[in-house]
Coordinates of C-alpha atoms in Angstrom, one line a residue:
X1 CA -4.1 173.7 21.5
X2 CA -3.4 171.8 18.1
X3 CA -5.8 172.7 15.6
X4 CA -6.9 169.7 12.8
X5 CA -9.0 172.6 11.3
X6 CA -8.0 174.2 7.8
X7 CA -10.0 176.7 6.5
X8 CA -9.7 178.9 2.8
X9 CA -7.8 182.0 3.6
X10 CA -9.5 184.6 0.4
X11 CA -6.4 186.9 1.2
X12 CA -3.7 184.0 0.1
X13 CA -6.3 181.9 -2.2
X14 CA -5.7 178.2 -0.4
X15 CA -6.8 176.3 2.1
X16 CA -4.9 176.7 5.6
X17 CA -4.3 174.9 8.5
X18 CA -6.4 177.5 11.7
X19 CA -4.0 178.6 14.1
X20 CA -4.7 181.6 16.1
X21 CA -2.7 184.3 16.8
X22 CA -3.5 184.3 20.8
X23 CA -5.2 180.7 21.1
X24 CA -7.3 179.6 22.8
X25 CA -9.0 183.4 22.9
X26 CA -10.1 184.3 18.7
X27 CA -11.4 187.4 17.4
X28 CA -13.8 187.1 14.7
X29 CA -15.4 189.6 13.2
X30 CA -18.4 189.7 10.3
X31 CA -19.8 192.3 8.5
X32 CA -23.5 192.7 9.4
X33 CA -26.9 194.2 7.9
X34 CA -27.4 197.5 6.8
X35 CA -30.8 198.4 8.3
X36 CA -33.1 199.8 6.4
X37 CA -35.5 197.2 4.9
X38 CA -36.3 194.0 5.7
X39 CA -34.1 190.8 6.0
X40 CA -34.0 188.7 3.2
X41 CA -32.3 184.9 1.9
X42 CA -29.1 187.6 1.2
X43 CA -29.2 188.2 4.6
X44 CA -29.6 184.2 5.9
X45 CA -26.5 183.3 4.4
X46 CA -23.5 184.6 5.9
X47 CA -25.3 184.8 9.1
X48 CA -25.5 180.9 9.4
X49 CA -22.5 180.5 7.7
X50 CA -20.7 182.7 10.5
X51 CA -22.8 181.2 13.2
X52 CA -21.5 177.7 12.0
X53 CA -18.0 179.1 12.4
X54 CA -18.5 180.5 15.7
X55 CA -20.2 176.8 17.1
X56 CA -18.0 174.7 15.5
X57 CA -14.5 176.8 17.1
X58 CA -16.5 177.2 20.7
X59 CA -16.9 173.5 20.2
X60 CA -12.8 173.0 19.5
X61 CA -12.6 174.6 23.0
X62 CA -11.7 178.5 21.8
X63 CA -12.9 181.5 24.0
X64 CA -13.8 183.1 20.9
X65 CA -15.5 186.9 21.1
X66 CA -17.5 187.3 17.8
X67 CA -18.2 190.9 16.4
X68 CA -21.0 191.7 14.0
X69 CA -21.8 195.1 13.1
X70 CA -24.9 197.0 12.5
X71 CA -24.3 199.5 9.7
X72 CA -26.9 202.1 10.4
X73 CA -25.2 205.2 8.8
X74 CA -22.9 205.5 5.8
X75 CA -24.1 203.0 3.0
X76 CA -25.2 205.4 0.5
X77 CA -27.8 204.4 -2.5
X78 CA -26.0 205.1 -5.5
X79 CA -22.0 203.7 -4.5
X80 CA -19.7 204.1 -1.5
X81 CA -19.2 207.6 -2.0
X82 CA -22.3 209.4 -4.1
X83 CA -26.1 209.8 -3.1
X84 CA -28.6 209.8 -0.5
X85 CA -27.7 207.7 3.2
X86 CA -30.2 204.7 2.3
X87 CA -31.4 204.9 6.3
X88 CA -32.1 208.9 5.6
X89 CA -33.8 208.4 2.8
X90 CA -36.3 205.6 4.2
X91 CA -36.7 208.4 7.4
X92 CA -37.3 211.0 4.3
X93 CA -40.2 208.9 3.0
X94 CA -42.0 207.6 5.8
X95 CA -41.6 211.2 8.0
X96 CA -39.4 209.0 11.0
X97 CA -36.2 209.9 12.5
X98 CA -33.8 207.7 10.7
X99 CA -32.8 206.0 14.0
X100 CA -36.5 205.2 14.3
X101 CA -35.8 203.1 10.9
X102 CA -32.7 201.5 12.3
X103 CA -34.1 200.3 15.2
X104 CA -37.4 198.9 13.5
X105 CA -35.0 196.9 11.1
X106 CA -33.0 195.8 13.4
X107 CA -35.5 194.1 16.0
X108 CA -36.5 193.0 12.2
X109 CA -33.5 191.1 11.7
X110 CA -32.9 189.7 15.3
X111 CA -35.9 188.3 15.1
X112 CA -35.4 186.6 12.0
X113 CA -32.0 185.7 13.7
X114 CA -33.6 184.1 16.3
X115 CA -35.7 181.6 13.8
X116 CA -33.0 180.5 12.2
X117 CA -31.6 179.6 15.3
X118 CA -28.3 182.4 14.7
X119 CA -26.6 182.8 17.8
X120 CA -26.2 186.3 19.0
X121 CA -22.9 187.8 18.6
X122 CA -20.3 188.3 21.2
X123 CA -21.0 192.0 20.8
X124 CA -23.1 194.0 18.1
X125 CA -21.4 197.3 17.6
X126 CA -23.6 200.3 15.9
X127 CA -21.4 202.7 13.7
X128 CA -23.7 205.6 14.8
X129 CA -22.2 204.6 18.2
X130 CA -18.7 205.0 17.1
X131 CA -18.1 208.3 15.2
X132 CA -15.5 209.3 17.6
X133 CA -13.4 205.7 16.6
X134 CA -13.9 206.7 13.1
X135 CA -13.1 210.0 13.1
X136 CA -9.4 208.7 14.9
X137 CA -9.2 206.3 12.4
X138 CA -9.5 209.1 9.5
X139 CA -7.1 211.8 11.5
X140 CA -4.5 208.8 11.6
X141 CA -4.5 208.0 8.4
X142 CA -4.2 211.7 7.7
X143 CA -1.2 212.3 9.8
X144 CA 0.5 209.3 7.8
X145 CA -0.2 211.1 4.2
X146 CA -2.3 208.8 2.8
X147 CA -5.3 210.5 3.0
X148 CA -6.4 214.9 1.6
X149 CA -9.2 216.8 2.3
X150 CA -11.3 218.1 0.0
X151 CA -14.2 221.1 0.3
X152 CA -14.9 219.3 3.8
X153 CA -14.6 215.4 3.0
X154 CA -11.6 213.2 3.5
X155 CA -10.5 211.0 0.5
X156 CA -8.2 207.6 0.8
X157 CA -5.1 208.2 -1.3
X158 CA -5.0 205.1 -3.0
X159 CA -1.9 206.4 -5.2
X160 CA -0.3 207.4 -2.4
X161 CA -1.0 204.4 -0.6
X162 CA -0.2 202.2 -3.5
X163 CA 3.6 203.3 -3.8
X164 CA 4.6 202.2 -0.4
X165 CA 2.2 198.9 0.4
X166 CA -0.4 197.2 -2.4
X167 CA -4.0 198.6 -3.1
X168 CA -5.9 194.9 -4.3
X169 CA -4.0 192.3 -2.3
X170 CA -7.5 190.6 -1.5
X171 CA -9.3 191.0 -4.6
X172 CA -6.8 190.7 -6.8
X173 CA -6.8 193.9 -8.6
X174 CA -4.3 196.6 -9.9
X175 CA -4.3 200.2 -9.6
X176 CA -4.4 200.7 -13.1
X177 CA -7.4 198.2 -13.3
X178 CA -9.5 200.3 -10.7
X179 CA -8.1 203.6 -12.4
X180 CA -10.1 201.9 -16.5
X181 CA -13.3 200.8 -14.3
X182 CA -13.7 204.6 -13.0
X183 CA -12.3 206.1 -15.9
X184 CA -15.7 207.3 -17.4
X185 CA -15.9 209.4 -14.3
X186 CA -12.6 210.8 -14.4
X187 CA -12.8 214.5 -13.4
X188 CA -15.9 214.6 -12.0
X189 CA -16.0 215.8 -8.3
X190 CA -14.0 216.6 -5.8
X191 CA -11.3 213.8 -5.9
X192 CA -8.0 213.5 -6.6
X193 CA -8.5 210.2 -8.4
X194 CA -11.6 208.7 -9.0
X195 CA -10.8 205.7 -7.5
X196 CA -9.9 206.8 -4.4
X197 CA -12.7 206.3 -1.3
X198 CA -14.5 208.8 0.9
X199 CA -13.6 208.3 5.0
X200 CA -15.3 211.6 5.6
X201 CA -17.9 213.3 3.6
X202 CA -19.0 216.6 4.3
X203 CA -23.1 217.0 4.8
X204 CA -25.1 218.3 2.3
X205 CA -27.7 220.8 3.7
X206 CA -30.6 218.3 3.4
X207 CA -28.4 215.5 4.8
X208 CA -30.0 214.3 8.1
X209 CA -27.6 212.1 9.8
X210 CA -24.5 214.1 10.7
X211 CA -21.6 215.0 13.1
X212 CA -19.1 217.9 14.0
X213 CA -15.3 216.9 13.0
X214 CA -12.0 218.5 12.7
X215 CA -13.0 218.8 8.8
X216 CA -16.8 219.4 8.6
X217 CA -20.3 218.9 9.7
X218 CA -20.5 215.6 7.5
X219 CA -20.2 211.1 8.2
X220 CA -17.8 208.5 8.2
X221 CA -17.3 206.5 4.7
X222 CA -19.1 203.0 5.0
X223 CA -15.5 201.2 4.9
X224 CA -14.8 202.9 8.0
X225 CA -17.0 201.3 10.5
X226 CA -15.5 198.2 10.2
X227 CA -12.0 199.1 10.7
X228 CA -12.8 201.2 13.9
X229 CA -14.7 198.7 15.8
X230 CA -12.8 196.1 14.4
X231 CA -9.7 197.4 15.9
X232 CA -11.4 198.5 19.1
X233 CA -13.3 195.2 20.2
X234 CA -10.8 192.8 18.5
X235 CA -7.9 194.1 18.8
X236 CA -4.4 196.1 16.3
X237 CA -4.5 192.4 14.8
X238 CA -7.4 189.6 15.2
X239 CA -8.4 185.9 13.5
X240 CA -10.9 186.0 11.1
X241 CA -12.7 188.6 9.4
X242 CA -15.8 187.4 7.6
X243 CA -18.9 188.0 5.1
X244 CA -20.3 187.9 1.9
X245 CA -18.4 187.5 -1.4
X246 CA -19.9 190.5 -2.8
X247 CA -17.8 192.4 -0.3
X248 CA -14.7 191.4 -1.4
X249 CA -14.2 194.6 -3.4
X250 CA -14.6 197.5 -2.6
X251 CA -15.4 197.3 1.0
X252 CA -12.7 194.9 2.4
X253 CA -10.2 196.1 0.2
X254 CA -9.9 199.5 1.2
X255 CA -10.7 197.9 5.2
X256 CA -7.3 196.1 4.4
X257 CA -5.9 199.3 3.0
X258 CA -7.5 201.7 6.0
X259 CA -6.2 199.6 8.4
X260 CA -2.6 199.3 7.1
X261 CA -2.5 203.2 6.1
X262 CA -3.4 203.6 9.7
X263 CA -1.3 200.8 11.7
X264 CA 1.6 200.1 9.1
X265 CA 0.5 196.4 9.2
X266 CA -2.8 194.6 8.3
X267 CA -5.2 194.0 10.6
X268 CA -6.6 190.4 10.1
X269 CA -5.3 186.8 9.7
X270 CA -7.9 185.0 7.8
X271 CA -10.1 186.3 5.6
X272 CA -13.6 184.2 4.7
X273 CA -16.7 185.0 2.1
X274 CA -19.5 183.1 1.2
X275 CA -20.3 183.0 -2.0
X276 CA -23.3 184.5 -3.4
X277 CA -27.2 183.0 -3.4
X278 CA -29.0 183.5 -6.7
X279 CA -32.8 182.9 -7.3
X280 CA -33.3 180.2 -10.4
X281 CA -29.9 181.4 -12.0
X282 CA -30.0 185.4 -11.5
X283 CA -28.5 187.6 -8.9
X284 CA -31.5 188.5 -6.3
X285 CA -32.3 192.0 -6.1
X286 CA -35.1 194.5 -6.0
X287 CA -34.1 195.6 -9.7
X288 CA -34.8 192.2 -11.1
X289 CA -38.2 191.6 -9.5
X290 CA -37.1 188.7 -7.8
X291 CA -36.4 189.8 -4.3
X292 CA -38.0 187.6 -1.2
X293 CA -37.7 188.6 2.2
X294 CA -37.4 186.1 4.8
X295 CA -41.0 186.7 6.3
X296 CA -41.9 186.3 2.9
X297 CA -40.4 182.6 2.8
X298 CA -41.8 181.7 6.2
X299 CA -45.3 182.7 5.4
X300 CA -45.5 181.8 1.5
X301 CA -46.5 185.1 0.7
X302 CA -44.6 185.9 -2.3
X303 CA -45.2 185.3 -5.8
X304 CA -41.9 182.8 -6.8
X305 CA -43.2 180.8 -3.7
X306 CA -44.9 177.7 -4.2
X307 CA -45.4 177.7 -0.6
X308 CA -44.0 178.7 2.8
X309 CA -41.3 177.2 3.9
X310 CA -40.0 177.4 8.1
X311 CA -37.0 178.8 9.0
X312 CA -34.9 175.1 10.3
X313 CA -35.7 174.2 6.5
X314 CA -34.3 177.7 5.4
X315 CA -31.0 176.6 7.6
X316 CA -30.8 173.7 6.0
X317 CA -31.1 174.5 2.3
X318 CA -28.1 177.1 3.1
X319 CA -26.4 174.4 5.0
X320 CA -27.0 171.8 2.4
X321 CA -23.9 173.5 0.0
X322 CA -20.5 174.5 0.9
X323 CA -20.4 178.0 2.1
X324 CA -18.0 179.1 -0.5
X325 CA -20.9 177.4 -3.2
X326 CA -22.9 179.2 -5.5
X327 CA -26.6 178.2 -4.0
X328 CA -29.5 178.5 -6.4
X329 CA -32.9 178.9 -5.2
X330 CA -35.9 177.2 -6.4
X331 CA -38.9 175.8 -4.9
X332 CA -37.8 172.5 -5.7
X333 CA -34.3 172.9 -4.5
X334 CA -36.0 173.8 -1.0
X335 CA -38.6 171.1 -1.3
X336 CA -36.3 168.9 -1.2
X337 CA -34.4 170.1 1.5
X338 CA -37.6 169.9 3.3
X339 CA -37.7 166.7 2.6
X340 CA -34.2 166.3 4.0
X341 CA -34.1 168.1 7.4
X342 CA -37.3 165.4 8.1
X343 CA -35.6 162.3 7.6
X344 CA -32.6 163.8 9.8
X345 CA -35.7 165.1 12.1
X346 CA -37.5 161.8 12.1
X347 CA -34.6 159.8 12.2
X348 CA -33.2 161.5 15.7
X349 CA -36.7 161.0 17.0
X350 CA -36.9 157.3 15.8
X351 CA -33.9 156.9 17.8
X352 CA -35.5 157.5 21.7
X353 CA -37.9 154.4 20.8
X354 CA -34.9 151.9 20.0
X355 CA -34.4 149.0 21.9
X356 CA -30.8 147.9 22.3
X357 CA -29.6 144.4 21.2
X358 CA -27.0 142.1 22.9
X359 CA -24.7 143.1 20.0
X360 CA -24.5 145.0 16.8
X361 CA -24.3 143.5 13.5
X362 CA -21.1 144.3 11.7
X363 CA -22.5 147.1 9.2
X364 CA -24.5 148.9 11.7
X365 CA -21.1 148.9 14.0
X366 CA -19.2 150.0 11.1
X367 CA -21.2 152.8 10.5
X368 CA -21.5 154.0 14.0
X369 CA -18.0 153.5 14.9
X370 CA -16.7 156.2 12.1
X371 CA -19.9 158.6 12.0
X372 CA -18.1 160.6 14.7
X373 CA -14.7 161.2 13.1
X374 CA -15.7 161.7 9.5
X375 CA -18.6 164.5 10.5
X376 CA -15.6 166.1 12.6
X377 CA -13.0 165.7 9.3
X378 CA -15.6 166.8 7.2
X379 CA -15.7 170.1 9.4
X380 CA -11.9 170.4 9.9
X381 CA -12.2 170.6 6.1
X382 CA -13.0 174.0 5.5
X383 CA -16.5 173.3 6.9
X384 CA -17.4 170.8 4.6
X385 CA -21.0 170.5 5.7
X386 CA -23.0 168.9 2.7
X387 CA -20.3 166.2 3.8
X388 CA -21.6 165.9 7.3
X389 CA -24.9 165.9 6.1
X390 CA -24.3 163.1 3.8
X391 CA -22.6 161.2 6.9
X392 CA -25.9 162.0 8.9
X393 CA -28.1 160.3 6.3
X394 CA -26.1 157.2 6.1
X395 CA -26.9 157.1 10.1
X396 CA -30.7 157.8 9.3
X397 CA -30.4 154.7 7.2
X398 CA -29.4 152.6 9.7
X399 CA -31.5 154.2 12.1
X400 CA -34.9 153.2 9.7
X401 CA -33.3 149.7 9.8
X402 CA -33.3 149.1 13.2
X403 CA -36.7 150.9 13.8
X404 CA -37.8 148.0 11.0
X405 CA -35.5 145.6 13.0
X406 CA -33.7 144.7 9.6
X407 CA -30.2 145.5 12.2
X408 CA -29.1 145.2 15.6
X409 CA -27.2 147.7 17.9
X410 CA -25.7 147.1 20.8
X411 CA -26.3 149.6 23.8
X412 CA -22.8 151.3 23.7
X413 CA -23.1 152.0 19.9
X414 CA -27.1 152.8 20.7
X415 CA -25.7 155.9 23.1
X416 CA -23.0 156.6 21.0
X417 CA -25.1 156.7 17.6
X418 CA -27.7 159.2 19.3
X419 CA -24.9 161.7 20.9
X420 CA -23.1 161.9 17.6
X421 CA -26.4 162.4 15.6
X422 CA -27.4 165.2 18.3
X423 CA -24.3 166.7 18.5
X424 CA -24.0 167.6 15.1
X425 CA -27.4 168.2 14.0
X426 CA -28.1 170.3 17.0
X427 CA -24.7 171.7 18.5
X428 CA -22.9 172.5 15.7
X429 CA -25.5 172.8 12.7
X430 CA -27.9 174.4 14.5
X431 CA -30.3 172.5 13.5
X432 CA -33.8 172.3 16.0
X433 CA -37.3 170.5 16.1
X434 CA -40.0 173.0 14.9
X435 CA -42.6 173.0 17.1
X436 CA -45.4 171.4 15.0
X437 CA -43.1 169.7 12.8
X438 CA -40.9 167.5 15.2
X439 CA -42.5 163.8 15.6
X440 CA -42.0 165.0 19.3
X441 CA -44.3 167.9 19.4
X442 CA -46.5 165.4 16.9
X443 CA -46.6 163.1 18.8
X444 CA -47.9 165.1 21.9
X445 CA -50.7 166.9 20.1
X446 CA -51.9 163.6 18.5
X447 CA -51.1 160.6 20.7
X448 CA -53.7 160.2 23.0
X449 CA -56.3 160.2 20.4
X450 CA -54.4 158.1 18.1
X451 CA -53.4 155.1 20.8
X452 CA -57.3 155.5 21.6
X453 CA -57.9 154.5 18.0
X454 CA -55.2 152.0 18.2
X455 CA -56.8 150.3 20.9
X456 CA -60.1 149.7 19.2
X457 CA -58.3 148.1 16.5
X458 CA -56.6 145.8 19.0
X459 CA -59.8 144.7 20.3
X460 CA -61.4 144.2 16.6
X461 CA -58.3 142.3 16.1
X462 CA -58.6 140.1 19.5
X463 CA -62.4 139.8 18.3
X464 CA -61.5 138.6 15.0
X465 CA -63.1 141.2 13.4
X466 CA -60.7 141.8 10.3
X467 CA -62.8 143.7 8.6
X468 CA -62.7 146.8 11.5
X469 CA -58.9 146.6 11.8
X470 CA -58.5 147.0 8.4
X471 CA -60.4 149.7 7.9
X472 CA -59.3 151.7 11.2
X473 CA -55.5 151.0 9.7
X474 CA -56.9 152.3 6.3
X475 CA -58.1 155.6 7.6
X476 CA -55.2 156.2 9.8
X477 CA -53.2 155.7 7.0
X478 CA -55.3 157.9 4.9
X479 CA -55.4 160.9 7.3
X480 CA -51.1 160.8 7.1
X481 CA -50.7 158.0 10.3
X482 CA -48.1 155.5 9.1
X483 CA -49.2 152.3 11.8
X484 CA -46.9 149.6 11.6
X485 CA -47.6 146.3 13.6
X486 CA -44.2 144.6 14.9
X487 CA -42.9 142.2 17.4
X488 CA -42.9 144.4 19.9
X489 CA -46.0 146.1 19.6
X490 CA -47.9 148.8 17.0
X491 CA -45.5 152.0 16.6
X492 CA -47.0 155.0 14.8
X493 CA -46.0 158.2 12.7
X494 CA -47.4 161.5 11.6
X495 CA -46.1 161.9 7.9
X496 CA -45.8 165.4 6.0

């Protein structure tokens, strides 16, 4: 199968043509949620920008088996290494058992999935579910010296490691630039070097989430997770491994250096990361006050929130930038892509009430003849989808044209204009009428009563009686109905 697609590889820093290393079958994997609080806009991005991915190659033709984990042990508050399990200490506070906590977050986060219109992975790992994988994964890289214990816990050698491959291929980064950024804690604990990484750390006595091992009573490191089940679902080597840039360092820098330490070869092909979403120029977080959780965005409930906003809107604010964009939020920034995903809405609609010409005129062929191939090089362009988007509108243009019947279209181009327009909105953005939004579902609520009322203004109008029609158009118009009398008949709209 030859590939058109290129795609920016973060590990080589350019832009490379996709070729899989057992095509058609490819192995993606993405970091998932940590669950312990609800999902927020953090949370929306990589998830559609992953579930874009994962359409677009199943569109290409690829069997492709998609792996996104479910980190519900290991991610401790303070760094990688030091403090309190985050799911623990949410059990701690509200008296649960922390798998109680893990399983409330994550039905959280499927469901918020499942408005956004995320497909579900090919398979959703746990890494409570695979101690046993990690625990192999630490003994191996034991056994090749690149890994001590101390008092319990297992520490990643990154000296050691460093001598015989490179520690900071992906990010960029030196030994001796990690060694000055943890130099203020030099000598405290229990490592060797203070920038080495925990893959085992022995329990504390009030620690709630533990396991027997070879070394101790204790948990895997957080970086571990994804090199076990990584390896075990995907494969010694696999296509892509995805998520967020703020993972860059540390977390997929020591998976690189876990995985070679263990193998003697890297694990992974490709390497993508969105980049980050910030809320009117800062970082979100809890710390700066500014942290919205996506219930909070589909209900309005939240103080930055002007109003609430649906999920398909959501989609396509994130959609409306590159993936590997900075995306600001503001209310006008999604007000407007509100505005945006309706006209694409609206314009799909529009497009089932079109009657086809004899022949198109020559812009309305032009356009329809190359909307196919530059949405599909747009994509094979790193998913370039502001691009497609942009294409899309220039079809919603000619769309409202030939609903005003300021163009013709042929019924070839009619079929072909509609499929493309579906295909890509729907298929491959993910895109999907909101029920109450959609002129569709509209259309069905309303229609009845409004044709009813259209009727009575035919008859004022057969009876002469201006003064009725006008004032029956008037109020429809008034109450958000935009009535529009034509050759063929009176169409009708419910506007936002």
């Amino acid at each position: 199968m030859e590939s058109k697609l290129v795609i920016y590889n973060t590990l080589t820093r350019q832009k490379e043509r996709f070729e899989p290393l057992h095509a058609p079958n490819v192995g993606m994997y993405v970091c998932g949620p940590t669950v312990y609080g609800d999902p927020h806009l953090g949370h929306a991005r990589p998830a559609i920008t992953f579930d874009l991915v994962f359409r677009y190659l199943k569109h290409l033709g690829y069997k492709v088996r998609y792996v996104r984990n479910i980190t519900d042990v290991g991610h401790l508050e303070h760094d990688a290494d030091e403090g309190e399990d985050k799911i623990a200490k949410k059990a701690r506070l509200e008296q649960l058992e922390p798998m109680e906590i893990a399983q409330y977050y994550t039905n959280r986060y499927h469901q918020a999935m499942e408005a956004l219109n995320v497909l579900p992975p090919s398979i959703e790992p746990h890494a409570t579910g695979h101690i046993i994988e990690q625990q192999q994964l630490v003994q191996q890289i034991i056994d090749n010296g690149f890994a001590y214990e101390s008092n319990g816990s297992i520490y990643f050698d990154i000296e050691a490691y460093n001598k015989k491959y490179h520690y900071g291929i992906l990010s960029g980064r030196t030994l001796e630039n990690i060694k000055d950024e943890s130099r203020e804690l030099a000598g405290v604990g229990e490592k060797h070097n203070q920038a080495d990484f925990a893959l085992w750390k022995k329990a504390q006595p009030e620690h709630i989430m533990r396991w027997p091992s070879p070394w101790s009573d204790g948990f895997p490191g957080w970086h571990c997770e994804c090199t076990a089940m990584g390896r075990k679902y995907l494969g010694e080597t696999f296509d892509i491994h995805g998520g967020g840039m703020d993972l860059v360092f540390p977390h997929h820098e020591c998976e690189i250096a876990q995985a070679t330490a263990s193998m003697g070869h890297s694990a992974v092909k490709y390497w993508m990361h969105n980049n980050m979403l910030t809320i009117n120029g800062q970082k979100m977080g809890k710390s700066y006050n500014n942290f919205i959780t996506l219930e909070q965005f589909f209900t309005g409930n939240h103080p930055l929130l002007e109003k609430a906003y649906s999920a398909m809107t959501i989609r396509f604010f994130v959609l409306s930038a590159h993936y590997r964009g900075t995306v600001d939020f503001s209310n006008e920034a999604l007000q407007a892509a509100e505005k945006g995903l309706e006209k694409l809405m609206n314009a799909i609609s529009d497009l089932e009430r079109i009657q086809p010409s004899d022949k198109c005129d020559a812009e309305t062929e032009r356009v329809v003849k190359s909307l196919r191939q530059k949405c599909y090089d747009a994509m094979n362009d790193d998913f370039a989808t502001p691009q497609v988007i942009s294409h899309l509108f220039e079809a919603c243009t000619v769309v409202n044209k030939l609903v005003d019947h300021k163009a013709a279209i042929c019924a070839d181009c009619l079929k072909e204009l509609s499929e493309t327009m579906r295909l890509f909105a729907f298929d491959i953005l993910g895109l999907r009428e909101e029920k109450g939004n959609s002129n569709a579902e509209r259309e069905e609520a309303f229609g009845k009563v409004v044709d009813m009322v259209l009727e009575l203004r035919a008859k004022a109008k057969a009876d002469k009686d201006w003064a009725t029609s006008d004032k029956i158009r008037d109020e429809l118009a008034a109450a958000g109905f935009e009535v529009k009398d034509t050759k063929d008949g009176v169409t009708w709209r419910l506007n936002k």
